[in-house]
XYZ file of C-alpha atoms in Angstrom:
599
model
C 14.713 -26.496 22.742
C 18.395 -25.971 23.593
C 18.749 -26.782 19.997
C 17.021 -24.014 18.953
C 18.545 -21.684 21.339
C 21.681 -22.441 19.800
C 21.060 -22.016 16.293
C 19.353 -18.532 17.045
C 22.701 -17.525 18.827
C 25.048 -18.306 16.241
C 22.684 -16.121 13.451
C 23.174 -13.208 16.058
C 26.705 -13.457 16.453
C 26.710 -13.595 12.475
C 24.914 -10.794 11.900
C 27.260 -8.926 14.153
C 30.194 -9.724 12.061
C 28.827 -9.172 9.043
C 28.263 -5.548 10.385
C 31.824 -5.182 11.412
C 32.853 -6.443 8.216
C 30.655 -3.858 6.458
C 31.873 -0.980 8.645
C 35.737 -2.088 8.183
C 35.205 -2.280 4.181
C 33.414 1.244 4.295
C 36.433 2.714 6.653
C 38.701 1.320 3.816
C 37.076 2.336 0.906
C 36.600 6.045 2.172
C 40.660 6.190 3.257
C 41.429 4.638 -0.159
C 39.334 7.665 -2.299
C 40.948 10.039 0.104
C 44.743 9.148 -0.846
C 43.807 8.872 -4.688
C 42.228 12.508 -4.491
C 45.568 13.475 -3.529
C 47.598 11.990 -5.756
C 45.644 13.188 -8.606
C 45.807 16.522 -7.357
C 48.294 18.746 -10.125
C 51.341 19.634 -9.112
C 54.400 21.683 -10.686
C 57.993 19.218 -10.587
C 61.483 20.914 -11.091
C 63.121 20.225 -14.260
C 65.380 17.069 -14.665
C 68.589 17.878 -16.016
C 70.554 15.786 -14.992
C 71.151 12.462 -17.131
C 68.907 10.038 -16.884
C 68.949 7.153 -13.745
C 70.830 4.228 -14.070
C 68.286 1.095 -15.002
C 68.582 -1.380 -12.016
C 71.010 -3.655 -11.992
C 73.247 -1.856 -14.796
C 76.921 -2.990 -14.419
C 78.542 0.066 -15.119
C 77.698 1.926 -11.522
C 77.547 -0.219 -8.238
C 75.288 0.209 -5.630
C 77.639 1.760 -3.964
C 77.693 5.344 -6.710
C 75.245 7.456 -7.718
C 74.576 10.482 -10.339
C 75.512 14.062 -9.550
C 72.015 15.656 -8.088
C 70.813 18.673 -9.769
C 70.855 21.881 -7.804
C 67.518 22.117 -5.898
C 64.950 23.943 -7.616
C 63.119 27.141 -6.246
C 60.090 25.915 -3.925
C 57.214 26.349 -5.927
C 53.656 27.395 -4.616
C 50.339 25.271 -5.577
C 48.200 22.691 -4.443
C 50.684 20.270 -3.891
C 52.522 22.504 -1.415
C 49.582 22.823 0.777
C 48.629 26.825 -1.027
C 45.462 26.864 -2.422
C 44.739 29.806 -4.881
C 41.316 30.669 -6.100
C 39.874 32.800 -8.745
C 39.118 36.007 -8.077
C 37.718 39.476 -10.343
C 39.609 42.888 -9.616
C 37.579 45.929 -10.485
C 39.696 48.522 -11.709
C 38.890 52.064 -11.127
C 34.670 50.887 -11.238
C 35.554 50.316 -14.932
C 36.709 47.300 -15.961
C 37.616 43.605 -14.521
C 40.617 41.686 -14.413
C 40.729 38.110 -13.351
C 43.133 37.614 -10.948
C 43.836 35.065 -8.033
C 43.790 35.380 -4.287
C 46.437 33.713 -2.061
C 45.261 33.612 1.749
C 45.759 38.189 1.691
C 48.116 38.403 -1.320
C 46.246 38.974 -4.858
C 47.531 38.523 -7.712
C 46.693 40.300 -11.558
C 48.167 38.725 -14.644
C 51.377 40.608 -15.515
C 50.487 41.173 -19.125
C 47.901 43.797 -17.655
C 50.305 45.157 -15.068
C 52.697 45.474 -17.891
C 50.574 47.637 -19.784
C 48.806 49.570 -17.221
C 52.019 50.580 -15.475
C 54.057 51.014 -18.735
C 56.605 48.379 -17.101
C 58.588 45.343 -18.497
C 58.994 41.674 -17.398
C 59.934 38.659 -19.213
C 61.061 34.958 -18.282
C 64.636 34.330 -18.399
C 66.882 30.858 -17.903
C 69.056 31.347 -14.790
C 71.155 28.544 -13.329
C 68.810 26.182 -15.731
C 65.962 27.481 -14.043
C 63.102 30.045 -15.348
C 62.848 32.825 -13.180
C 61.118 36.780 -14.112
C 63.045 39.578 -14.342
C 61.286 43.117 -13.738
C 62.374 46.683 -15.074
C 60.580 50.117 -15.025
C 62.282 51.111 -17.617
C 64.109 49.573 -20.825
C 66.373 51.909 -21.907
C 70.200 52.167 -20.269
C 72.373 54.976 -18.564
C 76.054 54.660 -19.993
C 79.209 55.990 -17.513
C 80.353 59.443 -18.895
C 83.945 58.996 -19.539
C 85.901 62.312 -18.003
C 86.544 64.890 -19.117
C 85.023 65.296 -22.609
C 87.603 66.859 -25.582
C 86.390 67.713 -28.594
C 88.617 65.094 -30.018
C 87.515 62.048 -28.009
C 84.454 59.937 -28.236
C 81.135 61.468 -28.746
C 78.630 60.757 -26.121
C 77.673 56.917 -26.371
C 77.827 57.051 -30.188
C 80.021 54.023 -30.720
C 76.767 51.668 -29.740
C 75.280 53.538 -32.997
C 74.305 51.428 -35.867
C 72.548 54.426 -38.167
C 72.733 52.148 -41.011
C 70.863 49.384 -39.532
C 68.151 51.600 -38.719
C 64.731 50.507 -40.527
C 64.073 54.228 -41.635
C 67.421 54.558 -43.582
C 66.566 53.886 -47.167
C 70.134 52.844 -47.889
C 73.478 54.032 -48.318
C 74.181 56.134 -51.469
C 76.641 55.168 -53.602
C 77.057 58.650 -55.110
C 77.586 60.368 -52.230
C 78.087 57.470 -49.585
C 76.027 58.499 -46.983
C 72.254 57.426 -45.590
C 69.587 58.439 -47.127
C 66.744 59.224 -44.310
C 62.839 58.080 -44.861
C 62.123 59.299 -41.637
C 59.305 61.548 -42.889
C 59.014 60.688 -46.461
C 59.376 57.358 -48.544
C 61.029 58.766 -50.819
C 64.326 59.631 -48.926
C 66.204 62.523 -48.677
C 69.637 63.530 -46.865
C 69.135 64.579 -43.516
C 72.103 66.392 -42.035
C 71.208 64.887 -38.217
C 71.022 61.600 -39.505
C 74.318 62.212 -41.651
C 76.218 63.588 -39.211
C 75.029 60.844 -36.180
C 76.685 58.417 -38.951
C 79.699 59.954 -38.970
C 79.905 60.314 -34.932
C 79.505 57.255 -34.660
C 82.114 55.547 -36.655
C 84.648 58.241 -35.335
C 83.586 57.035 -32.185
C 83.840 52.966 -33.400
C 87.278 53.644 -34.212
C 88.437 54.569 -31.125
C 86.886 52.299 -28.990
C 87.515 48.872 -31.072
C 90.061 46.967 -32.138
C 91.862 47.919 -35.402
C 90.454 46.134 -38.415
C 91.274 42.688 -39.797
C 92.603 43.773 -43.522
C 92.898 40.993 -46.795
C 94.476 42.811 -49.647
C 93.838 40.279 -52.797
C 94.978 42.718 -55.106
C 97.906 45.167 -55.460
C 99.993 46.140 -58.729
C 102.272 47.548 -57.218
C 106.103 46.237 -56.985
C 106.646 45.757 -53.440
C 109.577 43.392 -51.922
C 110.878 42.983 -55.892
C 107.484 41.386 -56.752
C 103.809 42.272 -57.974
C 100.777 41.897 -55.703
C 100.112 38.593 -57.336
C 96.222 37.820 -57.683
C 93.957 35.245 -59.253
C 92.177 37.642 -62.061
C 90.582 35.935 -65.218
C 89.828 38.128 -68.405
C 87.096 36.446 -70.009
C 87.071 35.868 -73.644
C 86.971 39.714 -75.398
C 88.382 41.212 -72.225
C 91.848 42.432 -71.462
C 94.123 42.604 -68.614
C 97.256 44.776 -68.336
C 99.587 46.173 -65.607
C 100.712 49.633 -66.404
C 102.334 52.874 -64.871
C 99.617 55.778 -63.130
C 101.068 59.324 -63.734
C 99.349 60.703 -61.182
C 99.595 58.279 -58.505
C 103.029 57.468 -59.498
C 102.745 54.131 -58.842
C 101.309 50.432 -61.187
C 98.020 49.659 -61.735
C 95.663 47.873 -63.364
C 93.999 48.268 -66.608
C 90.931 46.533 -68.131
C 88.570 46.564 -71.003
C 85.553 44.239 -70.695
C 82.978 44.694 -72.907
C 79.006 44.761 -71.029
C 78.340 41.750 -73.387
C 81.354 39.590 -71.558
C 81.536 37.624 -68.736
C 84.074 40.458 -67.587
C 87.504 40.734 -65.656
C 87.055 38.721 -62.426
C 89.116 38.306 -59.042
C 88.495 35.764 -56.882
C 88.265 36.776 -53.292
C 86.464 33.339 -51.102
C 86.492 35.777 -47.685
C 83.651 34.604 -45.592
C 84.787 36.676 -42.298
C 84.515 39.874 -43.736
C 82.017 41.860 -46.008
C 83.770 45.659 -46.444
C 85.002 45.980 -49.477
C 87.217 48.446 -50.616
C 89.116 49.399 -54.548
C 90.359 52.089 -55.755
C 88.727 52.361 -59.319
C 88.886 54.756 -62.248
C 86.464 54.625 -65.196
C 86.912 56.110 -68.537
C 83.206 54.770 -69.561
C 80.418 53.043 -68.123
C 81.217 50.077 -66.140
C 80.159 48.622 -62.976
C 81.855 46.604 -60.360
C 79.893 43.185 -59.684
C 80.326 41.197 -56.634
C 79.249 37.645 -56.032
C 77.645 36.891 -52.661
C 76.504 33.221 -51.297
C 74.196 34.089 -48.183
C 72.111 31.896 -45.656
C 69.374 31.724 -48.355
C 69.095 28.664 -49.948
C 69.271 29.248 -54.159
C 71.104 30.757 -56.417
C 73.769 33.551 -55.188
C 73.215 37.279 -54.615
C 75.144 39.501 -56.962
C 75.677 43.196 -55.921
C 76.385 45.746 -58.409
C 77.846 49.209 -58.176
C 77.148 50.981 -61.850
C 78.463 54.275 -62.743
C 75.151 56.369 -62.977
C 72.914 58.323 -60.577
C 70.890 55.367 -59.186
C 69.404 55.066 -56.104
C 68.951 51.144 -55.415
C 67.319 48.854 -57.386
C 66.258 45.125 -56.575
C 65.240 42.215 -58.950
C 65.599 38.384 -59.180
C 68.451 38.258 -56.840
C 70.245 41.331 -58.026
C 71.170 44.343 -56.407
C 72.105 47.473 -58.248
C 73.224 50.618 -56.663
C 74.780 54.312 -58.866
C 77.858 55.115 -57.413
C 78.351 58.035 -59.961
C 80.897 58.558 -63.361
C 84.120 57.466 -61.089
C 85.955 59.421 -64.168
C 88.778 60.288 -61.609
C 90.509 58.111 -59.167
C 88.294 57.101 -56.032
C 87.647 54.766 -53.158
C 84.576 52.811 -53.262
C 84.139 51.350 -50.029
C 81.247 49.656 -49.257
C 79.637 47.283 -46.696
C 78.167 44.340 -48.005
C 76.329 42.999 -45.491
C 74.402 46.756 -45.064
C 73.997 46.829 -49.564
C 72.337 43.525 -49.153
C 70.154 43.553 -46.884
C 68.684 47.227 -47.599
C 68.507 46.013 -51.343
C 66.769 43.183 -50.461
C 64.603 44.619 -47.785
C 63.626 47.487 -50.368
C 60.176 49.220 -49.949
C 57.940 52.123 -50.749
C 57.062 53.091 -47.680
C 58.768 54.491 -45.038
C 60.500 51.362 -42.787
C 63.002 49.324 -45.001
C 61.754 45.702 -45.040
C 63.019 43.491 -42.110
C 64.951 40.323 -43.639
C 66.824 37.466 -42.008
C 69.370 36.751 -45.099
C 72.866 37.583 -44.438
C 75.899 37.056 -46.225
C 78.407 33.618 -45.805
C 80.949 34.150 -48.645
C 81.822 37.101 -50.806
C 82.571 34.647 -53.777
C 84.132 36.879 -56.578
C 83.883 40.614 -58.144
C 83.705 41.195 -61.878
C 84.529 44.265 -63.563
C 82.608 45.962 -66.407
C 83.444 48.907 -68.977
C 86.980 50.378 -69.587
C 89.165 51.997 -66.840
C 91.735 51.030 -63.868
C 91.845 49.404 -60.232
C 94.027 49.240 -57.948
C 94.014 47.639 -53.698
C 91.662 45.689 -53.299
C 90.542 44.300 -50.137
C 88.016 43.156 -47.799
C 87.904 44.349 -44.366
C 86.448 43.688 -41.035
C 85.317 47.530 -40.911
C 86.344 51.029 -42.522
C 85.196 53.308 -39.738
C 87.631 56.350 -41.192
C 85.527 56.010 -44.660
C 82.399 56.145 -42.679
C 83.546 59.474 -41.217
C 84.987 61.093 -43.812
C 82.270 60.421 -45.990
C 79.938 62.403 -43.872
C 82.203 64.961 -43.169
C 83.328 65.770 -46.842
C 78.969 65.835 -47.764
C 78.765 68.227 -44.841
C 81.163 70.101 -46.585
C 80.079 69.901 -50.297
C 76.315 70.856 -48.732
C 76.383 73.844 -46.254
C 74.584 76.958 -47.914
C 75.805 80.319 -48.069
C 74.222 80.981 -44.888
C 76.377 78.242 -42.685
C 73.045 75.686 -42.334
C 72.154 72.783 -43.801
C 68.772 73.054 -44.825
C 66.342 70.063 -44.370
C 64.196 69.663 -47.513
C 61.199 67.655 -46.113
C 58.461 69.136 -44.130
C 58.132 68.331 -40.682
C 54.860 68.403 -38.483
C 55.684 68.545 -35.384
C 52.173 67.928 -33.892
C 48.535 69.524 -33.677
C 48.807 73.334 -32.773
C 52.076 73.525 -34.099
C 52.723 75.310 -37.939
C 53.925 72.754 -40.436
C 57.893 73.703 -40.976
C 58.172 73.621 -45.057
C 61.546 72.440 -47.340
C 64.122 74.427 -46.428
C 64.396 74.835 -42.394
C 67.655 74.331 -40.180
C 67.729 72.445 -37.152
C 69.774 73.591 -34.045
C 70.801 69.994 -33.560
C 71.577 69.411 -37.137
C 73.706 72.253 -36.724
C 75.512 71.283 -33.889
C 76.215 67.900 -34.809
C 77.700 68.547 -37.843
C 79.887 70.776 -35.902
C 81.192 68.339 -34.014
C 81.531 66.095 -36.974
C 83.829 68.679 -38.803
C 85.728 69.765 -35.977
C 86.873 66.029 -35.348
C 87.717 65.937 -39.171
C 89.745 69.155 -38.615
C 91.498 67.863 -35.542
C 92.339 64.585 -37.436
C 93.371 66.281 -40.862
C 94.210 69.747 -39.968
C 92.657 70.514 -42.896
C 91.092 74.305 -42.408
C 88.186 73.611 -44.834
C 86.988 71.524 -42.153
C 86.874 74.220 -39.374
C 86.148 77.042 -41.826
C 82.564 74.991 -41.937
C 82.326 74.666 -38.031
C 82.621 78.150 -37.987
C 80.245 79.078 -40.626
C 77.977 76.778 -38.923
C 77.397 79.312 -36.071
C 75.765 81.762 -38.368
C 71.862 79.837 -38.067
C 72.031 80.376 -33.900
C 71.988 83.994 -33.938
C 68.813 84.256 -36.056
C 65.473 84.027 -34.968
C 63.485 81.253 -35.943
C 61.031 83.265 -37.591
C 63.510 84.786 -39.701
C 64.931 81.435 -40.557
C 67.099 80.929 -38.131
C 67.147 78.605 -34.831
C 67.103 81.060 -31.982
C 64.040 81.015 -29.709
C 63.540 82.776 -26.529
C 61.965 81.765 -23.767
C 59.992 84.306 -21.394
C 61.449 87.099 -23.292
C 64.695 86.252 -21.107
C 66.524 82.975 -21.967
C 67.830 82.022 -25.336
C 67.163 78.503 -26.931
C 68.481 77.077 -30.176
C 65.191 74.766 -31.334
C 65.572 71.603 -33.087
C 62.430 72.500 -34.912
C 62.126 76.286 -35.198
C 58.202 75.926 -35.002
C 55.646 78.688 -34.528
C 54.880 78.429 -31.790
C 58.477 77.480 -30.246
C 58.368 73.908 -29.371
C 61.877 73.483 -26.616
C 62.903 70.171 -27.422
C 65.633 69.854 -25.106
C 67.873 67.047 -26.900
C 68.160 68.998 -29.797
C 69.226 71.530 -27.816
C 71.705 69.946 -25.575
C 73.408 68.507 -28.828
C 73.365 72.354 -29.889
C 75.244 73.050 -27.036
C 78.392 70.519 -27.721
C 78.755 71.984 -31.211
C 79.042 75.228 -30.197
C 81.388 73.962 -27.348
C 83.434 71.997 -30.248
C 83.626 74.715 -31.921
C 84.693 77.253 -29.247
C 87.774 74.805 -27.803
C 89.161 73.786 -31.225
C 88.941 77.714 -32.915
C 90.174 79.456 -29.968
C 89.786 82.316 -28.266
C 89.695 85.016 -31.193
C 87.977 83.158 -33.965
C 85.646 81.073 -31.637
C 84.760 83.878 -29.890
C 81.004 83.473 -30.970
C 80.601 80.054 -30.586
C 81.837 80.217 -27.208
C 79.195 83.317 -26.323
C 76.379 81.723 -27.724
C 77.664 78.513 -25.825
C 77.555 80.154 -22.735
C 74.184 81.761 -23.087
C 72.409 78.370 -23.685
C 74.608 77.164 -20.812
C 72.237 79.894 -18.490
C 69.473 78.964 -20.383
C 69.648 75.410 -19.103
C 70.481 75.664 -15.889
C 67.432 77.782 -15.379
C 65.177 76.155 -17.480
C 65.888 72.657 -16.686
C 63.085 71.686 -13.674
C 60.985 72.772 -16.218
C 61.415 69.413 -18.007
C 61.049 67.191 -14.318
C 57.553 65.252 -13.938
C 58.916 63.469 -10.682
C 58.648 60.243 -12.239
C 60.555 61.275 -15.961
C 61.322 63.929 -17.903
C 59.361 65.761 -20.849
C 60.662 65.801 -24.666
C 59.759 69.180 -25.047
C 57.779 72.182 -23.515
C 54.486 72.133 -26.026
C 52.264 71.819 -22.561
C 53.864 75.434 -21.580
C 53.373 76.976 -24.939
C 49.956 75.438 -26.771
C 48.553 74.673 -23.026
C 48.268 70.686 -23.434
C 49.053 67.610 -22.374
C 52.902 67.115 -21.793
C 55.069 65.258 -24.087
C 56.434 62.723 -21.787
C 59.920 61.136 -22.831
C 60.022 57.959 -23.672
C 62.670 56.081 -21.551
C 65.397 55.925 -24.453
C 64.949 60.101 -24.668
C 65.365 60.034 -21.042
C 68.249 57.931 -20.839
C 69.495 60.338 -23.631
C 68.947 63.536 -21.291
C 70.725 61.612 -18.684
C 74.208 60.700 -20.947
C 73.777 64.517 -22.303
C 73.883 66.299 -18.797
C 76.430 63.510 -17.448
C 78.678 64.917 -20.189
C 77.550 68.361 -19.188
C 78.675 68.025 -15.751
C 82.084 67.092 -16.998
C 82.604 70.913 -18.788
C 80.772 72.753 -16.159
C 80.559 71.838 -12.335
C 77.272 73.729 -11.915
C 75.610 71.315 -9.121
C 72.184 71.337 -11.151
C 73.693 68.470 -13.455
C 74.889 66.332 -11.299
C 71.686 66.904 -9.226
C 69.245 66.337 -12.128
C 71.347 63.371 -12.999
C 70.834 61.508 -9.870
C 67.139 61.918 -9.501
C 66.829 61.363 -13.060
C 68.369 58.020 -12.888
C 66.448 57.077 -9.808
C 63.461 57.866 -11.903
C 64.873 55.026 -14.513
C 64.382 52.530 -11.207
C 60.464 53.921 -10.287
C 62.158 55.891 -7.989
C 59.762 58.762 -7.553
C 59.736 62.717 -6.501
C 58.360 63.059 -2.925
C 54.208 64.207 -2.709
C 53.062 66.459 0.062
């Protein structure tokens, strides 16, 4: 019996420990899936960039040293750090859904639909190895007005202008060495704004950068007791001679290389600079090849300037561009880089094909036909051609009537009459005035300022009588940019307007730019009075088509704003009027989403 007892005992106290042992294993388990939850739970680490660790036990650092620590990263938010996000929808204006996610209060929208709903701009940047987002309300930049403005000093913020560069110039012409504007036609045609901005801006290049870097390979001159000595070759049937110019009074060289040859080289091997420059003379038809390795792998690039009418051709790694008879000594300048890559990116539409190739080495040139050369280099820039080349076309091209008519329509936009071939533009007008008054101030040349002058005649003519004058409200005169019916009040055009006739009125003088300063000082009134008429409280307006065909407004976009912005900074440095400076700083807050106060 106490046997028994015993044996019955000892099952219960087993029993009982096998429970405990059950409960202790299910306590374990249970703590043990906890942990691993967490562990597995995705998290965001910083960036390593620092080298990598040591291995244990490596002999070069003790256990004493250890690695420079990276900076510490920015804390970031997730799971990991204890914030939970969760999925959430956003209705926007009971139309449409955005997913977004909800932090605690804060929600959050994807930026690529704040960036398009607010017209706004982000993007990721590197800082201090580290990605971080910058944010703008606005992409386009205010530059500091240098003090006072002259006439003779830069223009505006011109000297960040690259016309050539832009996708709607067709190329350069080699005729009359100036762009030639697809804006609103693929065909291309001369547009006097777009000619005259080219000018500005190298004007303006040259004095704000460094003087160019200048290789002459060629001279035949006898300077120091010796000729410019240079590595020409005169292929078989071709000669070479050094003889005495009349008319320049000075040695040059001659050359006869039949089309069939492998011409009259020079070896040049500059792969700093791509502007060349000769002085060349033709007494046939020739052409002047050059040789051009680029980043493209192949055979070279050869460009070549011909003495005919051309435009620009392209075709199995050839360029070809007219640069006219050349019967008479001239400079052919030209920019290599530019002639390549418009040749290349040729197109029949509007927008000159985008293309990545660019020039290493300008290898050689090679001279065709019969005739005579003379300095040849290659140069980091020729700003001074630039300019005079547009200032000598304005000259060649005003009409009788002191404009320079734009032979391309223009529609301006729905309610607005088509302007046909022929019309003047205020701002064409008054660029070109300040284009030829810096020529005059630089030559002293009067042809020059005889043209500024004449260029007044357009402003004092109605726009319905071919002219650029508009009036506003029967009281306040306006020079138009496009003389439309009905007027349209662009107000860049007109501000650029403005500086002509101001050009013009400081260089001439009192007595002969008597006119230029009157008409000057009426747009002056006009713009001080019509200016608020341009302010949305959160930008500014391109033009006044909601006044005059009862629409929509024509907002600015931000680089026109930023434009209205350098144009009344330089304003405020002619005339103190506290309306500039005034407009100027709201305008600018504007730039920063800076608004106008509601009620």
């Amino acid at each position: 019996m106490q046997a028994a007892t015993m044996r019955c005992l000892a099952a219960r106290v087993n029993y009982k420990t096998l429970i405990v042992i059950c409960a202790l294993f299910t306590l374990i388990t249970v703590l043990l899936w906890n942990r691993c939850s967490r562990d597995s739970s995705p998290r965001v680490l910083p960036r390593d960039t620092s080298a990598p660790s040591p291995k244990v036990g490596d002999a070069s650092i003790s256990s004493q040293q250890h690695p420079p620590q990276p900076p510490e990263p920015p804390p970031v938010a997730g799971v990991a750090s204890g914030i939970k996000y969760e999925d959430i929808d956003c209705l926007v204006n009971d139309e449409s859904t955005v997913k977004g996610r909800r932090e605690g209060a804060e929600v959050y929208l994807p930026f690529s639909w704040v960036e398009k709903y607010f017209d706004v701009y982000g993007k990721v940047v590197q800082y201090d190895g580290y990605d971080r987002f910058e944010f703008q309300h606005s992409y386009s930049k205010v530059y500091a007005q240098r003090e006072p403005y002259h006439p003779d000093g830069v223009f505006m913020s011109f000297e960040g202008y690259n016309v050539e560069v832009r996708d709607r110039v067709k190329c350069i012409s080699g005729v009359e060495g100036v762009p030639l504007s697809t804006q609103w036609g693929p065909q291309g045609y001369f547009y006097a704004i777009q000619i005259a901005q080219y000018g500005l801006s190298h004007y303006s290049k040259n004095l704000t950068e460094r003087p160019p870097r200048v290789e002459v390979y060629d001279t035949a001159e006898d300077r120091d007791g010796r000729a410019g000595a240079a590595p020409w070759t005169a292929a078989k049937g071709c000669v070479l001679s050094r003889v005495h110019d009349k008319t320049r009074a000075t040695s040059v060289r001659q050359f006869n290389a039949p089309e069939s040859s492998e011409g009259v080289s020079l070896q040049l091997g500059n792969s700093k600079d791509f502007i060349l420059s000769l002085d060349v003379k033709f007494v046939s038809n020739g052409s002047v090849s050059v040789t051009l390795e680029t980043t493209e792998k192949g055979p070279p690039f050869t460009i070549r300037y011909v003495t005919n009418a051309q435009l620009v051709a392209f075709k199995d790694h050839e360029i070809t561009y007219g640069v006219g008879p050349r019967a008479a000594w001239s400079t052919l300048t030209r920019d290599l880089l530019t002639d390549l890559r418009k040749g290349v990116g040729l197109s029949n539409t509007k927008a000159v094909k985008a293309t990545k190739i660019m020039p290493r080495r300008v290898v050689r040139l090679v001279l065709h036909g019969r005739g005579f050369v003379d300095n040849v280099t290659i140069s980091t820039t020729a700003h001074m051609a630039a300019f005079f080349a547009a200032s000598d076309w304005l000259m060649r091209n005003q009409d009788e009537r002191g404009g320079w008519p734009i032979m391309v329509t223009r529609k301006l936009g729905e309610g607005f009459r088509p302007l046909e071939p022929g019309w003047y533009s205020a701002m064409a007008q008054g660029q070109a005035m300040s284009t030829l008054v810096r020529a005059y101030l630089l030559t002293r040349d009067p042809a020059y300022l005889n043209a500024a002058l004449k260029a007044v005649g357009p402003f004092k003519v109605p726009s319905a009588q071919h002219g650029v004058k508009a009036v506003f409200m029967n009281k306040y005169d306006w020079y138009e940019e496009y003389p439309t019916t009905p007027s349209s009040f662009v107000l860049n055009g007109f501000i650029y307007s403005l500086l002509g006739l101001h050009d013009v009125s400081e260089t001439a003088g009192e007595k002969l730019g008597r006119e230029a300063g009157l008409l000057f000082g009426r747009g002056m009134e006009s713009l001080k009075a019509m200016l608020p008429l341009f302010d949305t409280g959160s930008g500014s307006i391109y033009d006044l088509r909601h006044f005059m065909l009862a629409t929509a407004p024509n907002l600015a976009r931000w680089d026109y704003h930023t434009t209205h912005i350098n144009q009344l900074q330089l304003l405020a440095s002619i005339d103190s009027a506290p309306v500039f400076k005034d407009v100027v700083k709201r305008w600018k807050n504007y730039l920063k989403g800076i608004r106008a106060k509601h009620n």
